[in-house]
mmCIF file of C-alpha atoms in Angstrom:
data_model
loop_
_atom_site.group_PDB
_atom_site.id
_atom_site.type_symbol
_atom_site.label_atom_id
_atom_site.label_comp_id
_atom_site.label_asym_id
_atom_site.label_seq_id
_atom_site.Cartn_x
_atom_site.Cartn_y
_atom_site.Cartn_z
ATOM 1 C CA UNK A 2 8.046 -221.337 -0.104
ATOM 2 C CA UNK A 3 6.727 -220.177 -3.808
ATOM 3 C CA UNK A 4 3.036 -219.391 -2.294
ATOM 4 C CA UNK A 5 0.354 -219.001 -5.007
ATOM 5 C CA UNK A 6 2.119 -219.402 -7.866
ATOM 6 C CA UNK A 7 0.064 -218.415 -11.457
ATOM 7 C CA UNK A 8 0.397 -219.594 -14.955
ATOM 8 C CA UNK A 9 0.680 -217.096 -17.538
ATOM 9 C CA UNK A 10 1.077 -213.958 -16.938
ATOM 10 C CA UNK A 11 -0.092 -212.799 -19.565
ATOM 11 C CA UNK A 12 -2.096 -214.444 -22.479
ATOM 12 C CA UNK A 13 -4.183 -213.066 -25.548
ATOM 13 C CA UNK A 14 -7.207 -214.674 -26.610
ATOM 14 C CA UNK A 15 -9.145 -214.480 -29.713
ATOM 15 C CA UNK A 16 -13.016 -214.775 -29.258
ATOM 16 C CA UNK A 17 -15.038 -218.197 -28.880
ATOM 17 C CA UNK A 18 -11.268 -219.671 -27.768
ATOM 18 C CA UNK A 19 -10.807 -222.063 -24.379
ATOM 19 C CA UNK A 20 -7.771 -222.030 -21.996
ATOM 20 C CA UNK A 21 -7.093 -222.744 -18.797
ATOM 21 C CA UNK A 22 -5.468 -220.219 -16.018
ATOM 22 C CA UNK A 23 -3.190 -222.825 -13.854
ATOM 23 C CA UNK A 24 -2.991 -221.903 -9.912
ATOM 24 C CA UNK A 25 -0.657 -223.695 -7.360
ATOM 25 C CA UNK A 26 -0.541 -223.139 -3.707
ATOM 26 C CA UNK A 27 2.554 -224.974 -1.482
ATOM 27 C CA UNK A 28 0.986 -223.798 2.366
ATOM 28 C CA UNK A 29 -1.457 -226.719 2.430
ATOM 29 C CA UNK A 30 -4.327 -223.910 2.774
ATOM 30 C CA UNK A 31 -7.457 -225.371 2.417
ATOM 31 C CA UNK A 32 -9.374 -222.310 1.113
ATOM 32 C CA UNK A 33 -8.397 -221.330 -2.613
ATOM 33 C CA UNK A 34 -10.373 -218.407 -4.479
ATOM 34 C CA UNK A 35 -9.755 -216.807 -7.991
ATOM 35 C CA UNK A 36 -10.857 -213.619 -8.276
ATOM 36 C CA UNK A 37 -11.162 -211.032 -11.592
ATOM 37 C CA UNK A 38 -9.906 -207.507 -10.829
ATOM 38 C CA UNK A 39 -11.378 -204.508 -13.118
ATOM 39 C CA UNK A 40 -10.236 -200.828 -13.367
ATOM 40 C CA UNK A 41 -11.767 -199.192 -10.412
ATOM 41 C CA UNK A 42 -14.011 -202.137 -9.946
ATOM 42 C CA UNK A 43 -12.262 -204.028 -6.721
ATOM 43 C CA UNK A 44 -11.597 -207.518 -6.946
ATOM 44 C CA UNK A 45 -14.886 -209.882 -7.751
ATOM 45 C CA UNK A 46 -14.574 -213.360 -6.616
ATOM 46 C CA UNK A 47 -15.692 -215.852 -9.485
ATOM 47 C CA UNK A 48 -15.641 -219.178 -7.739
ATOM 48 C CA UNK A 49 -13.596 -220.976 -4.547
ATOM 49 C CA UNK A 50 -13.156 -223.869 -3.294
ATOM 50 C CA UNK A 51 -13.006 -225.069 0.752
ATOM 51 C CA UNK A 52 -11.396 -228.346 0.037
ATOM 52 C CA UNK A 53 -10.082 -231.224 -2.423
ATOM 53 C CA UNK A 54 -13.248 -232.011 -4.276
ATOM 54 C CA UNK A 55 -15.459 -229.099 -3.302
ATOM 55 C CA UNK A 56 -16.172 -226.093 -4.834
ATOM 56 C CA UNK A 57 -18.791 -223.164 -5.456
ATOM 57 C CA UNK A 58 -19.690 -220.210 -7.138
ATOM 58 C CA UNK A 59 -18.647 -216.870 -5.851
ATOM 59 C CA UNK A 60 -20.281 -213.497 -7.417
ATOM 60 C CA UNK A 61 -19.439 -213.724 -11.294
ATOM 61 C CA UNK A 62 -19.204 -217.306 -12.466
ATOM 62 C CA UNK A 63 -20.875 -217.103 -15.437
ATOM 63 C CA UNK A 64 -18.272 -218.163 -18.391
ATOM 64 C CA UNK A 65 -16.342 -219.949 -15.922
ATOM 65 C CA UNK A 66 -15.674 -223.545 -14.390
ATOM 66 C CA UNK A 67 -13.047 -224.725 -12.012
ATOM 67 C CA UNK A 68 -11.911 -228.090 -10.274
ATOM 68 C CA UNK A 69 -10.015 -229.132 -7.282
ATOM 69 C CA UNK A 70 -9.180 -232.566 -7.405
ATOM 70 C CA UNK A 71 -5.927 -231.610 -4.628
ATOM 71 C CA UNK A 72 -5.255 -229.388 -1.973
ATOM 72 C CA UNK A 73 -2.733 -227.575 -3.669
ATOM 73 C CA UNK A 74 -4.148 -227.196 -7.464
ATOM 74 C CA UNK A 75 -6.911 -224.943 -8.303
ATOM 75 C CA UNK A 76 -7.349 -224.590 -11.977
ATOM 76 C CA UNK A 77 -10.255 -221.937 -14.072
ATOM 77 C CA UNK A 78 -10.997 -222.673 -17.384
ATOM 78 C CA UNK A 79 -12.709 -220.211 -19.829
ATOM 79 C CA UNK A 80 -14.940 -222.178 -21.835
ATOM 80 C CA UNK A 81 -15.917 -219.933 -25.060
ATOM 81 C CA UNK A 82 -13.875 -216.522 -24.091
ATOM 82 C CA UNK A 83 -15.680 -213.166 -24.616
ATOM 83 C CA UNK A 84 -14.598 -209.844 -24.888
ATOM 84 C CA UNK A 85 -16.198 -209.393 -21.040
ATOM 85 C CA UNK A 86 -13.754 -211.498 -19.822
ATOM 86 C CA UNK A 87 -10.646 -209.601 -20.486
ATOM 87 C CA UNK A 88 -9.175 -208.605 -17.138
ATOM 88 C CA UNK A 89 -6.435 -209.553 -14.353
ATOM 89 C CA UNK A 90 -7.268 -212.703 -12.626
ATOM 90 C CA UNK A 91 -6.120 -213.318 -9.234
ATOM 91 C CA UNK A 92 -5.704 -216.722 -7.635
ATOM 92 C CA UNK A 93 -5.622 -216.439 -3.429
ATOM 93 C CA UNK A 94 -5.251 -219.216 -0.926
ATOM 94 C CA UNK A 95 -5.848 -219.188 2.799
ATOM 95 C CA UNK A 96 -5.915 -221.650 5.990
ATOM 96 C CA UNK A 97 -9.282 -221.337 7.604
ATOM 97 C CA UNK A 98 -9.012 -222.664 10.866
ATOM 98 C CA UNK A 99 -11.132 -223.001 14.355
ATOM 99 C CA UNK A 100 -10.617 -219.079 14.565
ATOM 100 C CA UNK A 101 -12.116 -218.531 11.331
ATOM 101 C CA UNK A 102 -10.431 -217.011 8.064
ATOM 102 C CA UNK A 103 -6.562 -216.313 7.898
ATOM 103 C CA UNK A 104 -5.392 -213.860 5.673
ATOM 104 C CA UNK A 105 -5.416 -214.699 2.028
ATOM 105 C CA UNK A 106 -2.082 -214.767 0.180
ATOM 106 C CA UNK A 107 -2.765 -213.907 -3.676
ATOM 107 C CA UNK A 108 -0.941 -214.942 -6.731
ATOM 108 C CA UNK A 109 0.882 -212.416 -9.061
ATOM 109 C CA UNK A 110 -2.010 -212.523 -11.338
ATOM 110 C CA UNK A 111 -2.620 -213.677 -15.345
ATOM 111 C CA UNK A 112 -3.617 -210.856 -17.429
ATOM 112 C CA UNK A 113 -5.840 -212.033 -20.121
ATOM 113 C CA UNK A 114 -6.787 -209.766 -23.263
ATOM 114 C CA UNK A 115 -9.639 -211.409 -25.115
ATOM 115 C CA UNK A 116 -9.712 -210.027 -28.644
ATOM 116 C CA UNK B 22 -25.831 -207.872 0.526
ATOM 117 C CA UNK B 23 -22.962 -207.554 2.602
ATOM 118 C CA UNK B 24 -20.703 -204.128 0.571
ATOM 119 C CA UNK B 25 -17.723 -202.078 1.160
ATOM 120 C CA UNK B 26 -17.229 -198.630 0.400
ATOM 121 C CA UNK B 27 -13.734 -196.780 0.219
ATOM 122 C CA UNK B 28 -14.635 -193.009 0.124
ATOM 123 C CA UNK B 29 -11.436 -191.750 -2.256
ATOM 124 C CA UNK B 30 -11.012 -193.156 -5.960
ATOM 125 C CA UNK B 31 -7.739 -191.003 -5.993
ATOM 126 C CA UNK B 32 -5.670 -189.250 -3.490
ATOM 127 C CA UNK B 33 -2.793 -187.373 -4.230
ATOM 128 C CA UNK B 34 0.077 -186.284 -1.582
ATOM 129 C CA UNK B 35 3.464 -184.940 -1.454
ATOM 130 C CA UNK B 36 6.112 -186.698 0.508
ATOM 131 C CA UNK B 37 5.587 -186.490 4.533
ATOM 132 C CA UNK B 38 2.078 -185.481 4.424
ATOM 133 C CA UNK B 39 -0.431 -187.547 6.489
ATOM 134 C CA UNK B 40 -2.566 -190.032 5.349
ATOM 135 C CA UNK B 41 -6.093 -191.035 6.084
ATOM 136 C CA UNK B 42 -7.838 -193.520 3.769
ATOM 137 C CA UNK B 43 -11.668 -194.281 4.647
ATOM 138 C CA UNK B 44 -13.405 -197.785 4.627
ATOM 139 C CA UNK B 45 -16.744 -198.511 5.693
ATOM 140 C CA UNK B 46 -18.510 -202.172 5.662
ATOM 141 C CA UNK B 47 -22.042 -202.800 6.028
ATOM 142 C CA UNK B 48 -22.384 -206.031 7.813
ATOM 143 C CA UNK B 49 -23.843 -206.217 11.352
ATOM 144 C CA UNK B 50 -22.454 -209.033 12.497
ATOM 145 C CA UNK B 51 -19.041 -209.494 13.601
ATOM 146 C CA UNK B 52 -16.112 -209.433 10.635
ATOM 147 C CA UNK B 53 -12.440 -209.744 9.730
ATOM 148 C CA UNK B 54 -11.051 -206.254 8.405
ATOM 149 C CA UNK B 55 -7.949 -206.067 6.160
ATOM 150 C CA UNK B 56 -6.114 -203.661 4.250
ATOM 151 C CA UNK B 57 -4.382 -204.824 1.000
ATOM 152 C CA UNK B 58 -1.541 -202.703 -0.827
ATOM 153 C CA UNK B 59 -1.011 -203.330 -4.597
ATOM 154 C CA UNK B 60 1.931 -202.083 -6.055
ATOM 155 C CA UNK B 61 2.045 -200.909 -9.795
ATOM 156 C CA UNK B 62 2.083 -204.205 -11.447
ATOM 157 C CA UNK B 63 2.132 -206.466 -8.373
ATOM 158 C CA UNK B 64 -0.137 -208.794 -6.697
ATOM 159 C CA UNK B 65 -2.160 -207.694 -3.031
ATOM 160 C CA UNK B 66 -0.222 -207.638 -0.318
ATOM 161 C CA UNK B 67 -1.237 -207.734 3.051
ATOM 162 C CA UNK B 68 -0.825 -204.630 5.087
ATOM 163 C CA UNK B 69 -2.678 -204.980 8.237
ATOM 164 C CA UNK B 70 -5.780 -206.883 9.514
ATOM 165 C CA UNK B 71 -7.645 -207.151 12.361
ATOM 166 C CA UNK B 72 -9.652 -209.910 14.029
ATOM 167 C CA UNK B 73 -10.126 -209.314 17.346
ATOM 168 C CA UNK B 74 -9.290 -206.822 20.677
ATOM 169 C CA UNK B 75 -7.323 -203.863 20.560
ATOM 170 C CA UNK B 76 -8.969 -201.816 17.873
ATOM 171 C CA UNK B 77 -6.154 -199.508 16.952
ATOM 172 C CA UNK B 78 -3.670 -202.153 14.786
ATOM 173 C CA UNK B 79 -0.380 -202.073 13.254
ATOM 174 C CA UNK B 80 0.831 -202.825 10.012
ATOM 175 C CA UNK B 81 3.928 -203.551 7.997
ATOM 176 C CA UNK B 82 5.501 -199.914 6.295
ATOM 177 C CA UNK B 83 4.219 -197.695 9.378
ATOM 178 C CA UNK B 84 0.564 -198.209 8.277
ATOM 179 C CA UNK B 85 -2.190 -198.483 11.023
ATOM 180 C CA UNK B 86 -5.724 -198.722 11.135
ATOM 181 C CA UNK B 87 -8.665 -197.735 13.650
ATOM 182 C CA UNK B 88 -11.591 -200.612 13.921
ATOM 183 C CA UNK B 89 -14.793 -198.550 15.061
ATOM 184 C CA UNK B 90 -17.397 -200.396 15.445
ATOM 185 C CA UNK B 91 -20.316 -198.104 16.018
ATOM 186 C CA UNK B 92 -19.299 -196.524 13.207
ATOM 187 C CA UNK B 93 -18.688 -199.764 10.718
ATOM 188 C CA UNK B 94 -15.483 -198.151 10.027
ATOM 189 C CA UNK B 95 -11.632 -199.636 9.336
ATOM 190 C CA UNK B 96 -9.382 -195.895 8.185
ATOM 191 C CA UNK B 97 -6.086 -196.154 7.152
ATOM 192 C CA UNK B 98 -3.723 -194.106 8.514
ATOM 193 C CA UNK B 99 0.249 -193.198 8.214
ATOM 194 C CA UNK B 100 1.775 -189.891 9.774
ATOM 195 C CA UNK B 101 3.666 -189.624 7.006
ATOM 196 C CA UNK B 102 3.560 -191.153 3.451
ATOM 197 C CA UNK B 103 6.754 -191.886 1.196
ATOM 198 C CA UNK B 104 7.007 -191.767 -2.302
ATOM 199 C CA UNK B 105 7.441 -195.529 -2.032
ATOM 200 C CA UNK B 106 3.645 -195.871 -0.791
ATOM 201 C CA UNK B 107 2.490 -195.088 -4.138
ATOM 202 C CA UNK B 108 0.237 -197.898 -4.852
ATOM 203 C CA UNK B 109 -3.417 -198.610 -4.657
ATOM 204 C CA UNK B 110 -4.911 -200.054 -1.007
ATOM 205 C CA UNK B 111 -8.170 -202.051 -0.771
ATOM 206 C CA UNK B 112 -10.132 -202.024 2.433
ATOM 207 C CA UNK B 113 -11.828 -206.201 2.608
ATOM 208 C CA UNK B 114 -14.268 -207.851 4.910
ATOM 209 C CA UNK B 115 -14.460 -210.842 6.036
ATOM 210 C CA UNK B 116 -17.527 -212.260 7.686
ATOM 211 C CA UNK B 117 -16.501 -214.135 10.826
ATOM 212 C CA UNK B 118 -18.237 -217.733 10.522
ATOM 213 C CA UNK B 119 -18.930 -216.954 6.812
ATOM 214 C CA UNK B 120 -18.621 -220.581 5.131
ATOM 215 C CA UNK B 121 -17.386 -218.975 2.245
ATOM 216 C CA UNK B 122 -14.291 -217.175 4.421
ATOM 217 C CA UNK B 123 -13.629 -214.969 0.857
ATOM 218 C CA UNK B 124 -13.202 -211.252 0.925
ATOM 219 C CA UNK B 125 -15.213 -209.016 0.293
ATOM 220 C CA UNK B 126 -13.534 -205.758 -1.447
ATOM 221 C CA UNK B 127 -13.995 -201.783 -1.449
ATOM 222 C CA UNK B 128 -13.257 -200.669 -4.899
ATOM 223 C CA UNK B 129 -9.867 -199.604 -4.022
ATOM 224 C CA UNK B 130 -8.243 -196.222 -3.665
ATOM 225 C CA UNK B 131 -5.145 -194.784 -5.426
ATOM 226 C CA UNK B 132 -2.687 -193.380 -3.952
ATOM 227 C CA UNK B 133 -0.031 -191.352 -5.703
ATOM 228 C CA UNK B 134 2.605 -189.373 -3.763
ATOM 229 C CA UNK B 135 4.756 -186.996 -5.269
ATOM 230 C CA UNK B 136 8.750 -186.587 -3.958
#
């Protein structure tokens, strides 16, 4: 199994620019999350989803938007990119089950400079 | 709002010493507790979690953590830290039942140990 797997790694951005950060998951989790992750800040979840067709905001989605139109695809776009928004995103997936919340499995991240 | 709080931005041992990292949540209903490890450059890992019964769990790496609930506490422990477990850990909570199921983070702790 690949996991989460993230597209790019890294990119650089100038200001006012779009792109997309890709995310792929091949456990047929249900849960998918992305996630920014600042210097000595933690990880910040920006928005997730629970399910094909269903998602919502997390704590920082301003500048963002995502989609889910499968299980396995999770995409964030970056409408207008600002300086604020450089930083390592992460892309997790988990199974959420009767028993609640399985572990999350994370992606090896996109870090995106925005200049 | 639900928070977690990792006591040490940066801890620095020498090979074989013990380890103690502190996490505490503030959530007073029942939660999921995990330790992640990032590795310079790497994505989270899981190290350990715990959802329910015995408090005292074991991780991959020799890593275990105590769950004490009176105390809203999740320390990570090792008897004896490698240069290898140079990396930065984040203590995460879970809220059991949450719809969202996404983690909540401490702001992560560094550890560096020296050979």
């Amino acid at each position: 199994n690949a996991g989460v797997t993230q597209t790019p790694k890294f990119r650089i951005l100038k200001i006012g620019q779009s792109m997309t950060l890709q995310c792929t998951q091949d456990m047929n989790h249900n849960y998918m999350y992305w996630y920014r992750q600042d210097p000595g800040m933690g990880l910040k979840l920006i928005y997730y989803s629970v399910g094909a067709g269903i998602t919502d905001k997390g704590e920082v989605p301003n500048g963002y938007n995502v989609s889910r139109s499968t299980t396995e695809d999770f995409p964030l776009r970056l409408e207008l990119a600002a300086p604020s928004q450089t930083s390592v995103y992460f892309c997790a997936s988990s199974y959420r089950g009767r028993v609640g919340n399985q572990p999350q499995h994370f992606g090896d991240g996109t870090r995106l400079s925005i200049l | 709002a639900q928070s977690v709080s990792q006591h040490n931005h940066h801890v620095i041992l020498s090979e074989a010493a013990s380890l103690e990292l502190g996490c505490n949540y503030s959530y007073g209903g029942t939660v999921n507790l995990f330790w992640y490890v990032q590795y310079p450059g790497q994505h989270l890992q899981l190290l350990l979690k715990y959802f329910s019964g015995d408090p005292l769990v074991k991780g991959i790496k020799g890593f275990e953590a105590e769950f004490i609930k009176s105390k809203f506490s999740f320390n990570l422990r090792k008897p004896s830290v490698q240069w290898s477990d140079t990396a930065e850990y984040f203590c995460a909570v879970s809220l059991y039942g949450g719809s969202q199921g996404n983690l909540i983070f401490g702001k992560g702790t560094k550890l560096s140990v020296k050979p």
